[in-house]
Short mmCIF file of C-alpha atoms in Angstrom, two decimals:
data_model
loop_
_atom_site.label_atom_id
_atom_site.label_comp_id
_atom_site.label_asym_id
_atom_site.label_seq_id
_atom_site.Cartn_x
_atom_site.Cartn_y
_atom_site.Cartn_z
CA MET P 332 88.71 -15.94 -15.45
CA PRO P 333 88.34 -17.82 -11.99
CA THR P 334 88.70 -16.14 -8.95
CA ASP P 335 89.81 -18.60 -6.60
CA ASN P 336 93.12 -20.27 -6.37
CA ARG P 337 92.41 -23.56 -7.23
CA LEU P 338 95.29 -25.77 -7.99
CA SER P 339 93.33 -28.88 -9.09
CA LEU P 340 89.76 -29.83 -10.67
CA SER P 341 87.10 -28.79 -8.31
CA THR P 342 85.12 -32.05 -6.82
CA LYS P 343 81.69 -30.24 -8.15
CA ALA P 344 83.05 -30.34 -11.36
CA ALA P 345 84.68 -33.63 -11.25
CA ARG P 346 81.32 -35.12 -10.27
CA ASN P 347 80.02 -34.76 -14.11
CA LEU P 348 82.55 -37.32 -15.27
CA ALA P 349 81.76 -39.63 -11.97
CA THR P 350 79.47 -42.67 -11.61
CA THR P 351 77.38 -42.52 -8.63
CA THR P 352 76.43 -45.32 -6.38
CA LYS P 353 72.88 -46.03 -6.07
CA THR P 354 70.78 -48.09 -3.82
CA PRO P 355 67.69 -49.64 -4.64
CA PRO P 356 64.72 -48.17 -3.82
CA GLN P 357 64.02 -48.26 -0.15
CA MET P 358 60.59 -48.79 1.89
CA GLN P 359 59.66 -48.07 5.51
CA GLU P 360 56.62 -50.29 5.60
CA ILE P 361 58.26 -52.98 5.04
CA THR P 362 58.25 -55.40 8.42
CA SER P 363 59.71 -58.64 9.49
CA ARG P 364 56.01 -60.30 8.59
CA HIS P 365 56.71 -63.24 10.90
CA LEU P 366 52.98 -64.21 10.81
CA LEU P 367 53.27 -65.14 7.11
CA ARG P 368 56.69 -67.05 7.69
CA VAL P 369 55.21 -69.19 10.44
CA LEU P 370 51.81 -70.15 9.18
CA PRO P 371 51.65 -73.49 7.18
CA TRP P 372 49.92 -72.77 4.08
CA VAL P 373 47.51 -75.31 2.89
CA GLU P 374 46.22 -75.19 -0.75
CA ALA P 375 42.64 -74.22 -0.90
CA VAL P 376 41.27 -75.99 -4.54
CA GLY P 377 38.69 -74.21 -5.88
CA GLY P 378 38.88 -71.18 -3.38
CA VAL P 379 37.05 -72.85 -0.60
CA TYR P 380 38.62 -74.56 2.46
CA ARG P 381 35.59 -76.52 4.68
CA VAL P 382 36.22 -77.50 8.35
CA ASN P 383 34.70 -80.55 9.08
CA ARG P 384 34.46 -81.17 12.99
CA ARG P 385 32.42 -83.07 15.23
CA LEU P 386 28.83 -82.03 16.25
CA THR P 387 29.01 -79.67 19.00
CA TYR P 388 26.01 -78.56 20.90
CA GLN P 389 26.80 -74.98 20.98
CA MET P 390 24.25 -72.09 21.42
CA ALA P 391 24.77 -68.37 21.47
CA ASP P 392 28.07 -66.32 21.94
CA GLY P 393 27.66 -66.05 25.73
CA ARG P 394 27.87 -62.50 25.79
CA VAL P 395 25.57 -59.77 26.27
CA THR P 396 25.18 -56.21 24.40
CA PHE P 397 24.22 -53.37 25.59
CA VAL P 398 23.22 -49.34 24.40
CA SER P 399 24.07 -46.35 26.29
CA THR P 400 22.30 -42.81 26.29
CA GLY P 401 24.93 -40.97 28.10
CA ALA P 402 25.63 -42.39 31.14
CA ASP P 403 22.37 -44.49 31.24
CA VAL P 404 22.75 -48.18 29.94
CA ARG P 405 20.49 -50.67 28.90
CA VAL P 406 21.00 -54.27 27.87
CA ILE P 407 19.45 -55.27 24.21
CA SER P 408 16.27 -57.12 24.98
CA ALA P 409 16.85 -59.72 22.35
CA GLU P 410 20.78 -60.22 23.87
CA LEU P 411 18.83 -61.76 26.66
CA CYS P 412 18.57 -64.97 24.92
CA GLU P 413 21.98 -65.51 25.47
CA LEU P 414 21.27 -66.64 29.21
CA PRO P 415 21.16 -70.31 28.86
CA ALA P 416 17.55 -70.61 30.50
CA LEU P 417 16.50 -68.01 27.94
CA ARG P 418 18.24 -69.58 25.21
CA GLY P 419 15.12 -70.18 22.32
CA PHE P 420 12.61 -68.23 23.78
CA GLY P 421 11.20 -65.98 20.82
CA ASP P 422 8.51 -63.44 22.82
CA ALA P 423 10.06 -60.27 21.86
CA ASP P 424 7.68 -58.28 24.01
CA VAL P 425 8.32 -60.72 27.25
CA LEU P 426 11.96 -59.69 26.63
CA ALA P 427 11.72 -56.39 26.11
CA ALA P 428 9.41 -56.21 29.25
CA MET P 429 12.55 -57.96 30.98
CA ALA P 430 15.13 -56.13 30.05
CA ASP P 431 13.28 -52.93 31.46
CA LEU P 432 13.21 -54.78 35.27
CA PHE P 433 17.04 -54.52 35.12
CA THR P 434 18.92 -51.72 37.28
CA GLN P 435 21.85 -49.93 36.81
CA ARG P 436 24.54 -49.94 39.42
CA GLU P 437 28.09 -48.65 39.63
CA TYR P 438 30.99 -50.34 41.62
CA GLU P 439 33.96 -48.81 42.50
CA ALA P 440 37.32 -51.19 42.38
CA GLY P 441 37.57 -53.19 45.17
CA GLN P 442 34.21 -53.53 46.10
CA VAL P 443 32.36 -57.12 47.07
CA ILE P 444 29.49 -57.11 44.22
CA ALA P 445 28.20 -60.86 45.33
CA ARG P 446 29.73 -62.93 48.42
CA ALA P 447 30.13 -66.61 48.39
CA GLY P 448 27.60 -68.50 50.67
CA THR P 449 24.69 -65.72 49.97
CA PRO P 450 21.58 -66.45 48.62
CA MET P 451 21.99 -65.99 44.77
CA ASP P 452 18.90 -63.87 44.40
CA GLU P 453 19.74 -61.30 40.77
CA VAL P 454 21.43 -61.88 37.69
CA LEU P 455 23.95 -59.32 37.25
CA LEU P 456 25.33 -58.41 33.66
CA LEU P 457 28.53 -56.62 33.71
CA ALA P 458 28.22 -53.90 30.96
CA HIS P 459 31.16 -52.16 31.55
CA GLY P 460 34.34 -52.85 33.53
CA LYS P 461 36.22 -55.98 35.19
CA VAL P 462 35.33 -58.43 38.13
CA ASP P 463 37.25 -61.09 39.67
CA ARG P 464 35.62 -64.36 40.50
CA LEU P 465 37.08 -65.54 44.14
CA GLY P 466 37.09 -68.81 45.72
CA GLU P 467 38.67 -70.70 48.55
CA GLY P 468 41.40 -72.45 47.89
CA ALA P 469 42.24 -76.13 49.14
CA TYR P 470 44.00 -74.82 52.10
CA GLY P 471 41.65 -72.01 53.55
CA ASN P 472 43.25 -69.24 51.39
CA GLU P 473 41.78 -67.30 48.66
CA THR P 474 42.46 -68.09 45.34
CA ARG P 475 41.24 -66.30 41.75
CA LEU P 476 38.67 -68.42 39.69
CA GLY P 477 38.88 -66.13 36.91
CA VAL P 478 38.33 -62.79 35.08
CA LEU P 479 34.86 -61.35 33.73
CA ALA P 480 34.78 -58.36 31.60
CA ASP P 481 32.16 -56.53 29.17
CA GLY P 482 29.21 -58.64 28.20
CA GLU P 483 29.88 -61.64 30.85
CA TYR P 484 27.21 -62.50 33.30
CA VAL P 485 27.04 -63.97 37.00
CA GLY P 486 23.96 -65.45 38.39
CA GLU P 487 22.14 -67.09 35.75
CA GLN P 488 21.39 -70.01 38.09
CA MET P 489 18.80 -68.06 39.74
CA LEU P 490 16.58 -68.26 36.96
CA VAL P 491 16.09 -72.05 37.14
CA ASN P 492 16.99 -72.33 40.84
CA ALA P 493 15.11 -70.59 43.66
CA ASP P 494 17.68 -72.18 46.06
CA ALA P 495 21.04 -71.55 44.56
CA ARG P 496 23.70 -69.63 46.40
CA TRP P 497 26.82 -67.79 45.18
CA GLU P 498 29.92 -70.30 44.88
CA TRP P 499 32.48 -67.80 44.51
CA THR P 500 32.96 -63.85 45.61
CA VAL P 501 32.56 -61.38 42.73
CA LYS P 502 34.58 -58.67 43.40
CA ALA P 503 35.47 -55.52 41.20
CA VAL P 504 39.02 -54.87 39.72
CA THR P 505 38.18 -51.58 37.76
CA SER P 506 35.32 -49.41 38.17
CA CYS P 507 32.09 -51.10 36.63
CA THR P 508 28.84 -50.76 35.72
CA VAL P 509 26.32 -53.86 36.28
CA LEU P 510 22.80 -54.39 35.47
CA ALA P 511 21.00 -56.35 38.04
CA LEU P 512 17.66 -58.35 37.52
CA GLY P 513 16.41 -59.53 41.03
CA ARG P 514 14.42 -62.52 41.67
CA GLU P 515 10.97 -61.12 42.90
CA GLU P 516 10.92 -59.14 39.51
CA PHE P 517 11.55 -62.19 37.76
CA GLU P 518 9.12 -64.68 39.25
CA ARG P 519 6.70 -61.45 38.76
CA LEU P 520 7.09 -61.65 35.28
CA LEU P 521 6.83 -65.67 34.74
CA THR P 522 3.53 -64.92 36.50
CA LEU P 523 2.39 -62.40 33.80
CA SER P 524 3.71 -64.91 30.83
CA ASP P 525 2.70 -67.98 30.17
CA GLY P 526 4.93 -68.63 27.35
CA LEU P 527 7.96 -67.70 29.53
CA ARG P 528 6.89 -69.97 32.15
CA GLU P 529 6.47 -72.95 30.38
CA HIS P 530 10.38 -72.23 28.74
CA VAL P 531 11.83 -71.54 31.77
CA GLN P 532 10.07 -75.20 33.41
CA ALA P 533 11.18 -76.83 30.08
CA TYR P 534 14.80 -75.78 30.48
CA ARG P 535 14.47 -76.86 34.11
CA GLU P 536 12.91 -80.78 33.23
CA ASP P 537 15.60 -81.18 29.82
CA PRO P 538 17.91 -83.37 30.53
CA ASP P 539 21.49 -83.06 29.58
CA ARG P 540 22.72 -84.10 26.39
CA PRO P 541 25.29 -86.50 26.19
CA VAL P 542 28.38 -84.31 25.50
CA ASN P 543 32.12 -84.26 26.48
CA ARG P 544 33.92 -81.65 28.22
CA TYR P 545 34.29 -79.71 24.73
CA GLY P 546 30.20 -79.98 24.21
CA GLU P 547 30.77 -82.46 21.34
CA ALA P 548 28.38 -85.00 20.95
CA GLU P 549 29.54 -87.99 22.86
CA ILE P 550 30.82 -91.12 21.71
CA ALA P 551 29.72 -94.27 24.27
CA LEU P 552 32.56 -96.56 25.30
CA ALA P 553 33.04 -99.02 27.73
CA ALA P 554 36.16 -99.94 29.55
CA GLY P 555 37.47 -101.60 32.83
CA HIS P 556 34.21 -103.97 32.68
CA GLU P 557 34.53 -107.70 33.40
CA GLY P 558 32.65 -110.80 32.00
CA GLU P 559 30.39 -110.80 29.16
CA ALA P 560 28.82 -107.30 29.56
CA THR P 561 26.89 -105.48 26.88
CA LEU P 562 29.04 -103.18 24.84
CA PRO P 563 27.63 -100.23 23.69
CA GLY P 564 26.95 -98.92 19.89
CA THR P 565 27.79 -95.78 19.06
CA PHE P 566 28.93 -93.72 15.82
CA VAL P 567 30.56 -90.03 15.38
CA ASP P 568 28.04 -87.42 14.66
CA TYR P 569 29.29 -84.71 12.58
CA GLU P 570 28.63 -80.86 11.99
CA LEU P 571 25.72 -80.76 9.26
CA GLY P 572 26.63 -77.47 7.91
CA PRO P 573 30.60 -76.86 8.60
CA ARG P 574 32.31 -73.69 7.92
CA GLU P 575 33.66 -72.87 4.88
CA TYR P 576 36.52 -70.46 4.33
CA GLU P 577 36.58 -68.23 0.68
CA LEU P 578 39.65 -67.18 -0.30
CA SER P 579 40.19 -63.41 -0.19
CA VAL P 580 42.04 -61.41 -2.63
CA ALA P 581 44.27 -58.11 -2.95
CA GLN P 582 44.95 -56.94 -5.88
CA THR P 583 46.53 -53.58 -7.65
CA ILE P 584 47.36 -52.65 -11.12
CA LEU P 585 51.21 -51.56 -11.56
CA ARG P 586 51.59 -49.15 -14.39
CA VAL P 587 54.90 -48.05 -15.60
CA HIS P 588 55.34 -45.70 -18.92
CA SER P 589 56.98 -47.41 -22.05
CA ARG P 590 59.46 -44.76 -22.20
CA VAL P 591 60.50 -45.13 -18.42
CA ALA P 592 60.73 -49.18 -19.20
CA ASP P 593 63.25 -48.57 -22.21
CA LEU P 594 65.11 -45.95 -21.52
CA TYR P 595 65.69 -45.72 -17.53
CA ASN P 596 66.84 -49.51 -16.91
CA GLU P 597 70.28 -49.22 -15.71
CA PRO P 598 71.89 -49.87 -13.83
CA MET P 599 68.32 -51.39 -12.26
CA ASN P 600 65.53 -52.50 -13.89
CA GLN P 601 62.35 -50.06 -13.06
CA THR P 602 59.88 -52.41 -13.72
CA GLU P 603 61.22 -55.18 -11.51
CA GLN P 604 62.04 -52.59 -8.69
CA GLN P 605 58.58 -51.15 -9.13
CA LEU P 606 57.05 -54.70 -9.09
CA ARG P 607 59.06 -55.42 -5.82
CA LEU P 608 57.87 -52.63 -3.71
CA THR P 609 54.15 -53.23 -4.80
CA ILE P 610 54.67 -56.69 -3.92
CA GLU P 611 56.13 -55.70 -0.39
CA ALA P 612 52.76 -53.54 -0.04
CA LEU P 613 50.45 -56.47 -0.83
CA ARG P 614 52.07 -58.88 1.08
CA GLU P 615 51.77 -56.14 4.44
CA ARG P 616 48.14 -55.91 3.55
CA GLN P 617 47.76 -59.74 3.39
CA GLU P 618 49.37 -59.90 6.74
CA HIS P 619 46.92 -57.26 8.16
CA GLU P 620 44.08 -58.92 6.91
CA LEU P 621 45.14 -62.43 8.33
CA VAL P 622 45.05 -60.63 11.76
CA ASN P 623 42.24 -57.88 11.20
CA ASN P 624 39.78 -58.84 9.41
CA ARG P 625 36.39 -59.36 10.35
CA ASP P 626 35.41 -62.70 8.55
CA PHE P 627 38.71 -64.64 8.83
CA GLY P 628 41.48 -62.58 10.91
CA LEU P 629 43.09 -64.02 14.10
CA LEU P 630 41.43 -61.53 16.54
CA HIS P 631 37.93 -62.02 15.61
CA ASN P 632 38.21 -66.15 15.17
CA ALA P 633 39.22 -66.76 18.16
CA ASP P 634 36.40 -68.81 20.19
CA LEU P 635 34.78 -66.87 23.12
CA LYS P 636 36.03 -69.55 25.54
CA GLN P 637 39.45 -68.67 24.83
CA ARG P 638 39.55 -65.03 24.93
CA LEU P 639 40.86 -63.93 28.47
CA HIS P 640 41.53 -60.45 30.19
CA THR P 641 44.38 -59.36 32.07
CA ARG P 642 44.38 -59.44 35.98
CA SER P 643 45.30 -56.26 36.16
CA GLY P 644 46.15 -54.60 33.14
CA PRO P 645 49.70 -54.64 31.73
CA PRO P 646 50.52 -58.13 30.28
CA THR P 647 52.04 -60.41 33.17
CA PRO P 648 53.80 -63.62 32.84
CA ASP P 649 50.56 -65.01 35.19
CA ASP P 650 48.49 -64.04 32.00
CA LEU P 651 50.66 -65.30 29.30
CA ASP P 652 50.63 -68.84 31.42
CA GLU P 653 46.65 -68.53 31.62
CA LEU P 654 46.91 -68.75 28.01
CA LEU P 655 49.43 -71.35 27.62
CA ALA P 656 46.76 -73.38 29.90
CA ARG P 657 44.17 -73.06 27.71
CA ARG P 658 45.31 -75.26 25.06
CA ARG P 659 47.14 -78.57 24.69
CA SER P 660 50.16 -77.00 23.09
CA SER P 661 51.26 -73.38 21.87
CA HIS P 662 54.16 -72.55 18.92
CA TYR P 663 53.62 -68.90 18.60
CA PHE P 664 52.52 -65.72 20.51
CA LEU P 665 51.83 -62.53 18.29
CA ALA P 666 51.92 -59.52 20.09
CA HIS P 667 52.55 -55.82 18.91
CA PRO P 668 55.98 -54.62 19.56
CA ARG P 669 54.52 -52.21 22.53
CA ALA P 670 52.62 -55.00 24.36
CA ILE P 671 55.82 -57.25 24.19
CA ALA P 672 57.97 -53.94 26.11
CA ALA P 673 55.33 -54.12 28.49
CA PHE P 674 55.57 -57.46 29.48
CA GLY P 675 59.50 -57.74 29.65
CA ARG P 676 58.81 -54.55 32.27
CA GLN P 677 56.45 -56.81 33.87
CA CYS P 678 58.77 -59.74 33.81
CA THR P 679 61.89 -57.13 35.12
CA ARG P 680 59.80 -55.72 37.98
CA ARG P 681 59.16 -59.30 39.25
CA GLY P 682 62.82 -60.26 38.68
CA VAL P 683 62.23 -62.75 35.88
CA TYR P 684 64.23 -63.20 32.69
CA PRO P 685 62.20 -64.39 29.75
CA ASP P 686 64.08 -66.65 27.18
CA VAL P 687 65.56 -66.01 23.78
CA THR P 688 65.08 -68.02 20.57
CA GLU P 689 65.83 -67.63 16.77
CA VAL P 690 63.11 -67.48 14.31
CA ASN P 691 63.18 -66.83 10.94
CA GLY P 692 67.00 -65.40 11.41
CA ALA P 693 65.46 -63.12 13.86
CA THR P 694 66.17 -63.34 17.98
CA VAL P 695 62.99 -62.59 19.44
CA MET P 696 61.65 -62.94 23.06
CA ALA P 697 60.22 -66.15 24.19
CA TRP P 698 57.94 -67.16 27.60
CA ARG P 699 57.78 -71.16 28.57
CA GLY P 700 59.59 -71.83 25.32
CA VAL P 701 56.92 -70.15 23.37
CA PRO P 702 58.47 -67.64 20.81
CA ILE P 703 56.95 -63.99 21.10
CA LEU P 704 56.70 -62.60 17.42
CA PRO P 705 56.27 -59.04 17.02
CA CYS P 706 53.40 -58.24 14.89
CA ASP P 707 52.78 -54.31 14.71
CA LYS P 708 49.16 -55.16 12.68
CA ILE P 709 47.64 -55.83 16.16
CA PRO P 710 46.04 -52.47 16.76
CA ILE P 711 46.19 -50.56 19.77
CA THR P 712 43.51 -48.48 20.98
CA GLU P 713 43.57 -44.60 21.64
CA GLY P 714 43.38 -45.69 25.49
CA GLY P 715 46.59 -47.87 25.05
CA LEU P 716 44.91 -51.46 25.04
CA SER P 717 45.84 -54.17 22.53
CA SER P 718 45.60 -58.03 22.53
CA ILE P 719 48.40 -61.11 22.49
CA VAL P 720 47.35 -63.98 20.01
CA VAL P 721 48.43 -67.19 20.90
CA MET P 722 48.11 -70.09 18.63
CA ARG P 723 48.80 -73.75 17.52
CA THR P 724 49.90 -73.95 13.94
CA GLY P 725 49.38 -77.16 11.80
CA ALA P 726 46.95 -78.94 9.87
CA GLU P 727 48.29 -82.26 11.41
CA LYS P 728 48.01 -80.35 14.96
CA GLN P 729 44.30 -79.20 14.56
CA GLY P 730 45.48 -75.93 14.54
CA VAL P 731 46.05 -72.53 12.38
CA VAL P 732 46.54 -73.10 9.04
CA GLY P 733 46.81 -70.39 6.13
CA LEU P 734 45.20 -70.99 2.90
CA ARG P 735 46.35 -69.78 -0.38
CA ARG P 736 46.13 -71.37 -4.32
CA THR P 737 49.16 -71.97 -6.25
CA GLY P 738 49.68 -72.68 -9.48
CA LEU P 739 47.89 -69.50 -11.12
CA ALA P 740 48.63 -68.19 -14.47
CA ASP P 741 51.40 -66.16 -14.67
CA GLU P 742 52.54 -66.67 -10.90
CA TYR P 743 55.48 -64.83 -10.17
CA GLU P 744 55.55 -66.25 -6.16
CA PRO P 745 53.79 -68.81 -4.61
CA GLY P 746 50.20 -67.49 -4.70
CA LEU P 747 50.52 -64.13 -6.07
CA SER P 748 50.35 -63.81 -9.77
CA VAL P 749 51.75 -60.94 -12.12
CA ARG P 750 49.79 -60.79 -15.35
CA PHE P 751 50.33 -58.50 -18.21
CA MET P 752 47.65 -56.32 -19.20
CA GLY P 753 48.61 -54.72 -22.44
CA VAL P 754 50.01 -51.13 -23.51
CA ASP P 755 47.03 -48.31 -23.52
CA ASP P 756 47.38 -45.49 -26.28
CA LYS P 757 49.32 -43.48 -23.72
CA ALA P 758 51.82 -46.16 -24.05
CA ILE P 759 51.39 -46.91 -20.32
CA ILE P 760 52.32 -50.64 -19.65
CA SER P 761 49.89 -52.42 -17.10
CA TYR P 762 50.31 -55.61 -14.90
CA LEU P 763 47.49 -57.05 -12.64
CA VAL P 764 49.11 -58.10 -9.26
CA THR P 765 46.96 -60.58 -7.27
CA THR P 766 47.31 -62.35 -4.24
CA TYR P 767 44.48 -65.10 -2.58
CA TYR P 768 44.71 -66.02 0.94
CA SER P 769 42.89 -66.53 4.19
CA ALA P 770 43.37 -68.42 7.29
CA ALA P 771 41.34 -71.23 9.04
CA VAL P 772 40.96 -72.17 12.66
CA LEU P 773 40.29 -75.99 12.63
CA VAL P 774 39.90 -76.57 16.48
CA PRO P 775 38.68 -73.80 19.08
CA ASP P 776 41.62 -74.52 21.42
CA ALA P 777 43.92 -73.91 18.63
CA LEU P 778 43.74 -69.73 19.04
CA GLY P 779 43.57 -67.76 22.12
CA VAL P 780 43.52 -63.96 22.87
CA LEU P 781 44.34 -61.88 25.83
CA GLU P 782 42.46 -59.10 25.36
CA SER P 783 42.29 -55.42 27.37
CA VAL P 784 46.47 -55.58 27.15
CA GLU P 785 47.63 -52.06 28.82
CA VAL P 786 50.61 -50.99 26.94
CA ASN P 787 51.11 -47.21 28.28
#
């Protein structure tokens, strides 16, 4: 006998006869994936995409690498060949002896490392920290010419010109570790090594190659002449070993038991829901690779001349203006949401209000008319440092393009296939889910990166 005094059927009992309303399976990993949506996709037939360019005279990457033991820092001897006057010099013993001649110095923020107008009597390698290059403006005011950071160097003209003088002041922005090689030590090494002396002398006497300001082999032209001047002959030279991008792959095997597929398909198809969530995870991984892959990812494929450092730490309007000024046009910024928030704080501090625009149905912040798209695939270090990417997109603009291959067997979406693999002896149905992708930077100024962005 029931002990309560209910006059009607309880809700708990009534639920046994009721139909529940269910949602499809939800997934926190799904993000906006703006990068996949804004990249123009190019067909890579045969799985390879070759980027042909004009011949460019470019050697080494322009940055020096160091090793440290505790607080002691040493330059890797072979990395000294990054200095223009030493490029191509192959005597390992002499390079090792030169590396031993560098002395380590520590500078605090605000200290002057080299002053404009004084004799350039040493080469300075920046092992750690950030420095400003300061010069005199057109009206006598001090102006900032650029920022140098880890791995960069100044004073390399001293190796070939005994009369060189500093054209600008080098001032520490943060605490810095600098390795210095004095003129006297270098001259002493020259007297001991005939090979080094001949190499440096050949560099001094070598006439400059005819190149344009981008380092490309110059195309000889004549303009503004009068009369019957002899016109120059020319041709456009190409790189003999152009870069080729091979399509990368992301794959997984989706398994569904036949009993589940047969009996539990109402009101939602179990196989379709499993496949939907699997594809979402593949697309997230695809975007992660397009940003972080060391072979073709955006963060690792920006030209070193297109990598900038923040002036003070947080991303400021000045930093983003500098990024935009490095290329003839920019279509999108990519930044971690915390980096976007840090930029917003700097704008608020200055009383500046960024634009707002709509991209892929989402309202996003913009700077100088260029949308700033959130991308949580851009990493943040433990110290709170991240990067901001800017890019021009499209093959017709010589920008950044995505690579894929469509027309695959059992194609489910463009560039993604779902292939039935059969049923095993445990009645488990298997599907191979595959997507092929990559990205290519057609010319160096299509992609730029603002590094060491403080987001905390």
